[in-house]
Amino acid sequence: EENSIINQELVKGKIDLIPIQKWFFEKDFIDNHHWNQAVMLFNEEGFNESIIKKVFDKITEHHDALRIVFKNEKEDVLQFNRGLEGELYSLEVFDYRSVENYKKEIENKCNKLQSSINLSNGPLVKLGMFKTKEGDHLLIVIHHLVIDGVSWRILLEDFSLIYNMELNNKPITLQEKTNSFKEWSTYIKEYANSKDLLQEEEYWENIENTKIKKVPKDNEIKDSIFKDNRSISIRLSEEDTENLLRNVNKAYNTEINDILLTALGLTIKQWSKENKVLINLEGHGREEFSSNINVSRTIGWFTNQYPLVLDISRDKDISYEIKNTKETLRRVPNKGMGYGILRYIKNKWDNNINPEISFNYLGQFDEEIKSNVFKISNLPIGQSMSLNSENTYCLNINGMISNGVLNMNFGYN
């Protein structure tokens, strides 16, 4: 039965951690309070400070997950959605209008803000406004535990909308809420006890029991941290990107992920000489298993990740490998949602299989958010994540298409 009326009231109370959050706390990062996502906006006319406050009053009221805090209790971490009490975000304003070389100073302030979040007291949203003679820059820092890539689009859309309403003295009206992060967490818990999940168990059990050799490395080190990371980026030309999206996908009836993962599998095989390649795949995680839940406009950290084993034994035959990768991906039940639930909520396996390579294709971002209120600032925003933070993978690969060009970024120690 379709439940189309979504509760629009303020969300409060305890929320069970969802798999990605359990993964985060299980990793026990050294500076786990300093693990953010951040964006810096720019307006050459300058932002109106009192409007910025009204915008974030409304955003933190409407998007409930931005009011979440995390408390340590015995061995457990508890997640609470606060009501409207207490400080829901902080805003600091710095005036550099009479300073010539302000870049370094602003970066230092950004680093301070980025490392100042307290998970148990909150707020998990921090703002810094930097006034310069060229215009104002607004840094928005939010702890990753309550935000992801999809959420940023929602947040920046609402930011622009509310700012314009305030500027024109119009009453603030936002799109209706979709299901809350709290409802999503309950839903995951219900799915954890469903027949559907039982049917997936055998598939994941086989993956967990696959024997995979470690990735070859020049040096084995005990602690691999962000500070020692470097990255290499490559980009395809517009023509090749277009070719990939249209002709290649048409020829093989594939999606871009199939092709990128085949290329990755073949490359790793060439280098490691192993026929089986183990990859951690990331997805946006907002898979709607039923018509009863809709989180399309909900802010929160929904990402899901799961292990994928690619068999690259016939690497001379590229058509075969593309078809094989495509079929391997299509066999993954429910876009991998069940794996995290089985591992972190049902506690099925204890670290049997830990991929050393992570892959995330973020999609096409050609339709950047059009806003008359801000552009994305070109100033450095400081370290979003602590440099002492442990690496979770040896190779971290992220891809996206922006302005018609495929960019791939390879992060490594």
C-alpha positions as a printed Julia matrix, in Angstrom:
413×3 Matrix{Float64}:
  0.0     0.0     0.0
  1.52    3.29   -1.02
  2.17    5.67    1.8
  2.18    9.0     0.03
  1.75   11.37    2.95
  5.17   12.23    4.31
  5.41   13.67    7.8
  6.49   17.33    7.57
  7.05   17.82   11.31
 10.31   18.43   13.09
 12.28   15.2    13.6
 13.72   14.52   17.08
 15.14   11.6    19.0
 17.46    8.63   18.75
 18.37    7.25   15.31
 20.05    3.89   14.72
 23.34    4.23   12.8
 23.06    3.09    9.18
 25.79    0.86    7.62
 28.03    3.66    6.25
 28.02    5.37    9.66
 28.84    2.08   11.39
 31.71    1.64    8.94
 32.95    5.12    9.88
 32.96    4.47   13.63
 34.4     0.97   13.18
 37.37    2.54   11.35
 38.04    4.52   14.54
 39.76    7.4    12.71
 42.27    9.27   14.82
 40.64   12.7    14.4
 37.12   11.53   13.66
 35.66   14.97   14.42
 37.67   16.34   11.47
 36.19   14.37    8.56
 34.12   16.91    6.66
 32.84   17.94    3.31
 33.08   21.64    2.53
 32.18   24.17   -0.15
 33.21   27.82   -0.5
 30.82   30.21   -2.25
 31.6    33.64   -3.67
 29.53   36.77   -4.28
 31.28   39.83   -5.66
 28.6    42.22   -4.37
 29.03   40.72   -0.91
 26.7    38.46    1.09
 24.16   40.01    3.44
 25.07   38.65    6.88
 21.59   38.81    8.37
 20.15   37.02    5.33
 22.82   34.29    5.61
 21.65   33.73    9.21
 18.01   33.51    8.12
 18.97   31.09    5.34
 20.75   28.74    7.75
 18.06   29.08   10.42
 15.64   27.76    7.82
 17.96   25.14    6.3
 18.84   23.6     9.69
 15.16   23.59   10.66
 13.93   22.06    7.4
 16.73   19.51    6.87
 16.55   17.58   10.14
 19.77   15.54    9.78
 21.86   18.73    9.98
 20.88   18.87   13.69
 22.28   15.41   14.49
 24.92   14.83   17.21
 26.77   11.66   18.25
 27.33   10.58   21.86
 29.7     7.87   23.06
 28.06    5.51   25.5
 30.09    2.57   26.82
 31.15    0.68   23.66
 28.49    2.28   21.5
 27.98    5.47   19.57
 24.46    6.86   19.79
 23.01    9.2    17.18
 20.5    11.86   18.25
 18.48   14.25   16.17
 18.21   17.45   18.17
 15.19   19.69   18.0
 15.62   23.43   17.57
 17.31   23.92   20.95
 20.94   25.0    21.18
 23.28   26.22   18.46
 22.38   24.61   15.12
 25.23   26.19   13.13
 27.94   28.73   13.83
 28.91   31.74   11.71
 32.17   33.64   12.04
 32.83   36.77    9.98
 36.34   37.97    9.06
 37.08   41.28    7.37
 40.04   41.28    4.94
 38.92   44.26    2.88
 42.0    46.26    3.77
 44.41   43.31    3.41
 46.32   42.87    0.14
 47.52   39.26    0.32
 44.7    37.59    2.18
 44.77   34.12    0.56
 47.1    32.44    3.04
 45.35   34.03    6.03
 41.95   32.88    4.81
 43.28   29.36    4.26
 44.6    29.29    7.85
 41.19   30.39    9.18
 39.51   27.74    7.0
 41.78   25.06    8.49
 40.82   26.23   11.98
 37.12   26.06   11.16
 37.49   22.68    9.46
 39.08   21.14   12.57
 36.73   22.72   15.12
 33.64   20.47   14.92
 32.63   18.6    18.06
 30.58   15.48   17.29
 28.91   15.16   20.67
 28.09   18.83   21.34
 27.56   20.0    17.76
 26.79   21.91   15.72
 27.98   19.83   12.76
 27.51   22.84   10.45
 30.09   25.67   10.57
 30.25   28.79    8.43
 33.02   31.31    7.86
 32.42   34.52    5.92
 35.48   36.26    4.52
 35.02   39.82    3.28
 37.6    40.91    0.7
 37.82   43.91   -1.62
 36.88   41.62   -4.54
 33.75   40.34   -2.79
 32.69   37.91   -0.06
 33.61   34.24    0.27
 31.42   31.95    2.37
 32.85   28.66    3.63
 30.28   25.99    4.54
 31.75   23.07    6.5
 29.57   20.07    7.38
 30.69   16.82    9.0
 30.51   13.96    6.48
 28.41   11.86    8.91
 25.38   14.01    7.99
 25.99   14.95    4.34
 26.95   13.49    0.95
 27.24   14.59   -2.68
 23.52   14.44   -3.44
 22.78   16.39   -0.24
 25.02   19.28   -1.32
 22.96   19.83   -4.45
 19.79   20.01   -2.32
 21.44   22.33    0.19
 22.84   24.76   -2.4
 19.53   24.82   -4.27
 17.68   25.73   -1.06
 20.38   28.24   -0.09
 19.88   30.09   -3.37
 16.09   29.92   -3.13
 15.82   31.2     0.46
 18.42   33.93   -0.1
 16.4    35.28   -3.05
 13.11   35.1    -1.11
 14.64   37.04    1.77
 16.2    39.57   -0.59
 12.81   40.22   -2.2
 10.87   40.15    1.09
  8.89   37.11    0.03
  7.65   34.52    2.55
  9.97   31.49    2.7
  8.47   28.37    1.17
 10.51   25.24    0.46
  9.64   22.04   -1.35
  7.97   19.53    0.94
 10.26   17.21    2.85
 10.82   13.69    1.6
 11.21   10.88    4.18
 13.59   11.79    6.99
 16.99   10.21    7.67
 15.41    8.8    10.84
 12.7     7.09    8.77
 15.37    5.78    6.39
 17.28    4.27    9.31
 14.1     2.53   10.54
 13.48    1.29    7.02
 17.01   -0.18    6.79
 16.41   -1.95   10.1
 13.17   -3.44    8.76
 14.9    -4.53    5.58
 17.58   -6.19    7.74
 14.89   -8.57    9.07
 13.19   -9.21    5.73
 12.94  -12.29    3.51
 14.42  -10.22    0.67
 17.69   -9.83    2.53
 17.83  -13.57    3.28
 17.74  -14.21   -0.46
 20.83  -12.05   -0.94
 22.9   -13.75    1.72
 24.28  -16.57   -0.42
 25.5   -14.14   -3.07
 27.47  -12.06   -0.52
 28.69  -15.18    1.3
 30.38  -16.33   -1.94
 32.05  -12.95   -2.38
 33.23  -12.95    1.24
 34.84  -16.35    0.74
 36.72  -15.46   -2.46
 40.48  -15.72   -2.05
 42.17  -12.6    -3.37
 45.86  -11.7    -3.22
 46.91   -8.33   -1.86
 47.72   -5.51   -4.23
 51.5    -5.36   -4.95
 53.25   -2.41   -3.28
 56.74   -0.91   -3.4
 56.88   -0.64    0.38
 54.71   -2.13    3.1
 53.97    0.48    5.75
 52.12    0.08    8.99
 50.26    3.36    9.13
 49.17    4.97    5.9
 47.79    8.47    6.51
 46.31   11.29    4.42
 49.42   13.43    4.94
 51.43   11.09    2.7
 48.88   10.99   -0.1
 49.36   12.23   -3.63
 47.01   12.09   -6.56
 47.19   11.87  -10.32
 44.38   13.08  -12.55
 43.71   12.2   -16.14
 41.07   13.57  -18.45
 39.62   12.41  -21.73
 39.05   14.89  -24.53
 35.48   16.09  -25.14
 35.4    13.99  -28.29
 36.49   10.8   -26.5
 34.07   11.46  -23.64
 31.21   11.89  -26.1
 32.32    8.71  -27.87
 32.36    6.82  -24.59
 28.89    8.02  -23.6
 27.24    7.5   -26.99
 28.95    5.05  -29.32
 30.68    2.69  -26.89
 27.63    2.33  -24.67
 25.44    1.87  -27.72
 27.73   -0.76  -29.27
 27.86   -2.89  -26.12
 24.52   -1.86  -24.6
 26.42   -0.77  -21.51
 26.48    2.02  -18.94
 29.62    4.07  -18.39
 30.44    2.22  -15.14
 30.74   -1.06  -17.07
 33.35    0.43  -19.37
 35.33    2.29  -16.68
 35.45   -0.81  -14.45
 36.55   -3.01  -17.36
 39.37   -0.56  -18.1
 40.33   -0.58  -14.42
 40.23   -4.38  -14.2
 42.39   -4.81  -17.32
 44.9    -2.23  -16.05
 45.21   -3.86  -12.64
 45.6    -7.31  -14.18
 48.36   -6.02  -16.48
 50.19   -4.65  -13.45
 49.51   -7.3   -10.79
 49.31  -10.35  -13.11
 46.29  -11.55  -11.07
 43.12  -12.79  -12.79
 40.8   -11.69  -10.02
 40.51   -8.05   -9.07
 38.72   -6.97   -5.88
 37.22   -3.48   -5.83
 35.19   -1.54   -3.29
 32.34    0.1    -5.21
 30.59    3.18   -3.91
 27.09    4.24   -4.84
 24.77    7.08   -3.74
 22.87    4.55   -1.62
 19.43    6.09   -2.07
 18.01    2.93   -3.59
 14.29    2.91   -3.08
 13.37   -0.72   -2.48
  9.68    0.14   -2.33
  7.22    2.9    -3.08
  6.86    3.5     0.66
 10.04    5.47    1.01
 11.36    8.49   -0.84
 14.58   10.24    0.2
 15.2    12.17   -3.02
 15.26   15.53   -1.2
 16.61   14.38    2.15
 19.98   15.54    3.45
 22.17   12.91    5.13
 25.0    10.47    4.46
 23.38    7.69    2.41
 26.42    6.3     0.55
 26.63    2.55    0.27
 29.72    0.52   -0.52
 30.21   -3.12   -1.36
 32.92   -5.47   -2.68
 32.96   -6.47   -6.35
 35.17   -9.25   -7.76
 36.09   -8.84  -11.44
 37.33  -11.91  -13.29
 39.83  -10.75  -15.92
 41.05  -14.14  -17.16
 40.42  -13.47  -20.86
 42.1   -10.08  -21.06
 42.99  -10.45  -24.76
 39.32  -10.33  -25.67
 38.05   -6.87  -24.75
 34.48   -7.48  -25.96
 34.27  -10.52  -23.74
 35.62   -8.62  -20.73
 33.15   -5.74  -21.22
 30.27   -8.21  -21.4
 31.62  -10.06  -18.36
 31.94   -6.87  -16.27
 28.45   -5.81  -17.3
 27.01   -9.17  -16.24
 29.0    -9.15  -12.99
 27.52   -5.75  -12.13
 23.98   -6.76  -13.1
 24.21   -9.79  -10.81
 24.78   -7.59   -7.75
 21.47   -7.73   -5.87
 19.76   -4.41   -5.11
 22.74   -2.29   -6.23
 24.76   -3.64   -3.32
 22.5    -2.26   -0.56
 22.27   -5.59    1.24
 26.01   -6.01    1.83
 26.4    -3.18    4.35
 23.23   -4.26    6.15
 24.48   -7.87    6.46
 27.97   -6.83    7.5
 27.31   -3.92    9.84
 23.77   -4.45   11.12
 23.52   -8.27   11.14
 27.29   -8.56   11.93
 27.58  -11.45    9.48
 31.28  -11.36    8.68
 34.23  -10.03   10.52
 36.55   -8.44    7.99
 36.88  -11.48    5.75
 37.35   -9.41    2.7
 38.76   -5.9     2.61
 39.23   -4.34   -0.81
 42.37   -2.22   -1.17
 41.07   -0.37   -4.24
 38.0     1.85   -4.13
 36.11    3.13   -7.17
 33.4     5.76   -7.3
 31.93    7.21  -10.5
 30.02   10.29   -9.38
 28.08   10.95  -12.58
 27.65   13.93  -14.88
 27.85   17.4   -13.44
 27.29   19.55  -16.48
 24.19   21.12  -15.11
 25.99   23.02  -12.35
 23.58   24.73  -10.01
 22.63   27.97  -11.68
 22.4    30.68   -9.07
 22.39   34.46   -9.12
 23.44   34.43   -5.45
 26.81   32.73   -5.68
 29.56   31.24   -7.79
 31.93   28.59   -6.46
 34.92   30.4    -4.92
 38.42   29.71   -6.21
 40.1    30.22   -2.82
 41.66   27.25   -1.0
 39.25   25.9     1.64
 41.73   24.2     3.98
 41.84   20.5     4.88
 38.36   18.97    4.91
 39.77   15.85    6.55
 42.54   15.59    9.12
 45.97   14.89    7.61
 46.49   12.33   10.39
 43.45   10.38    9.25
 44.14    6.79    8.24
 43.73    5.78    4.61
 41.04    3.19    4.1
 42.32    2.11    0.65
 45.68    1.89   -1.16
 44.15    3.32   -4.32
 41.18    5.64   -4.24
 39.68    6.28   -7.67
 37.02    8.9    -8.33
 35.58    9.79  -11.7
 33.11   12.35  -12.93
 32.1    14.11  -16.12
 32.05   17.87  -15.89
 31.56   20.23  -18.81
 31.57   17.31  -21.22
 34.95   15.94  -20.1
 35.63   12.74  -18.14
 38.02   13.38  -15.24
 39.53   10.46  -13.32
 41.44   11.04  -10.09
 43.74    8.38   -8.58
 44.69    8.95   -4.93
 47.54    6.9    -3.5
 50.09    6.86   -0.68
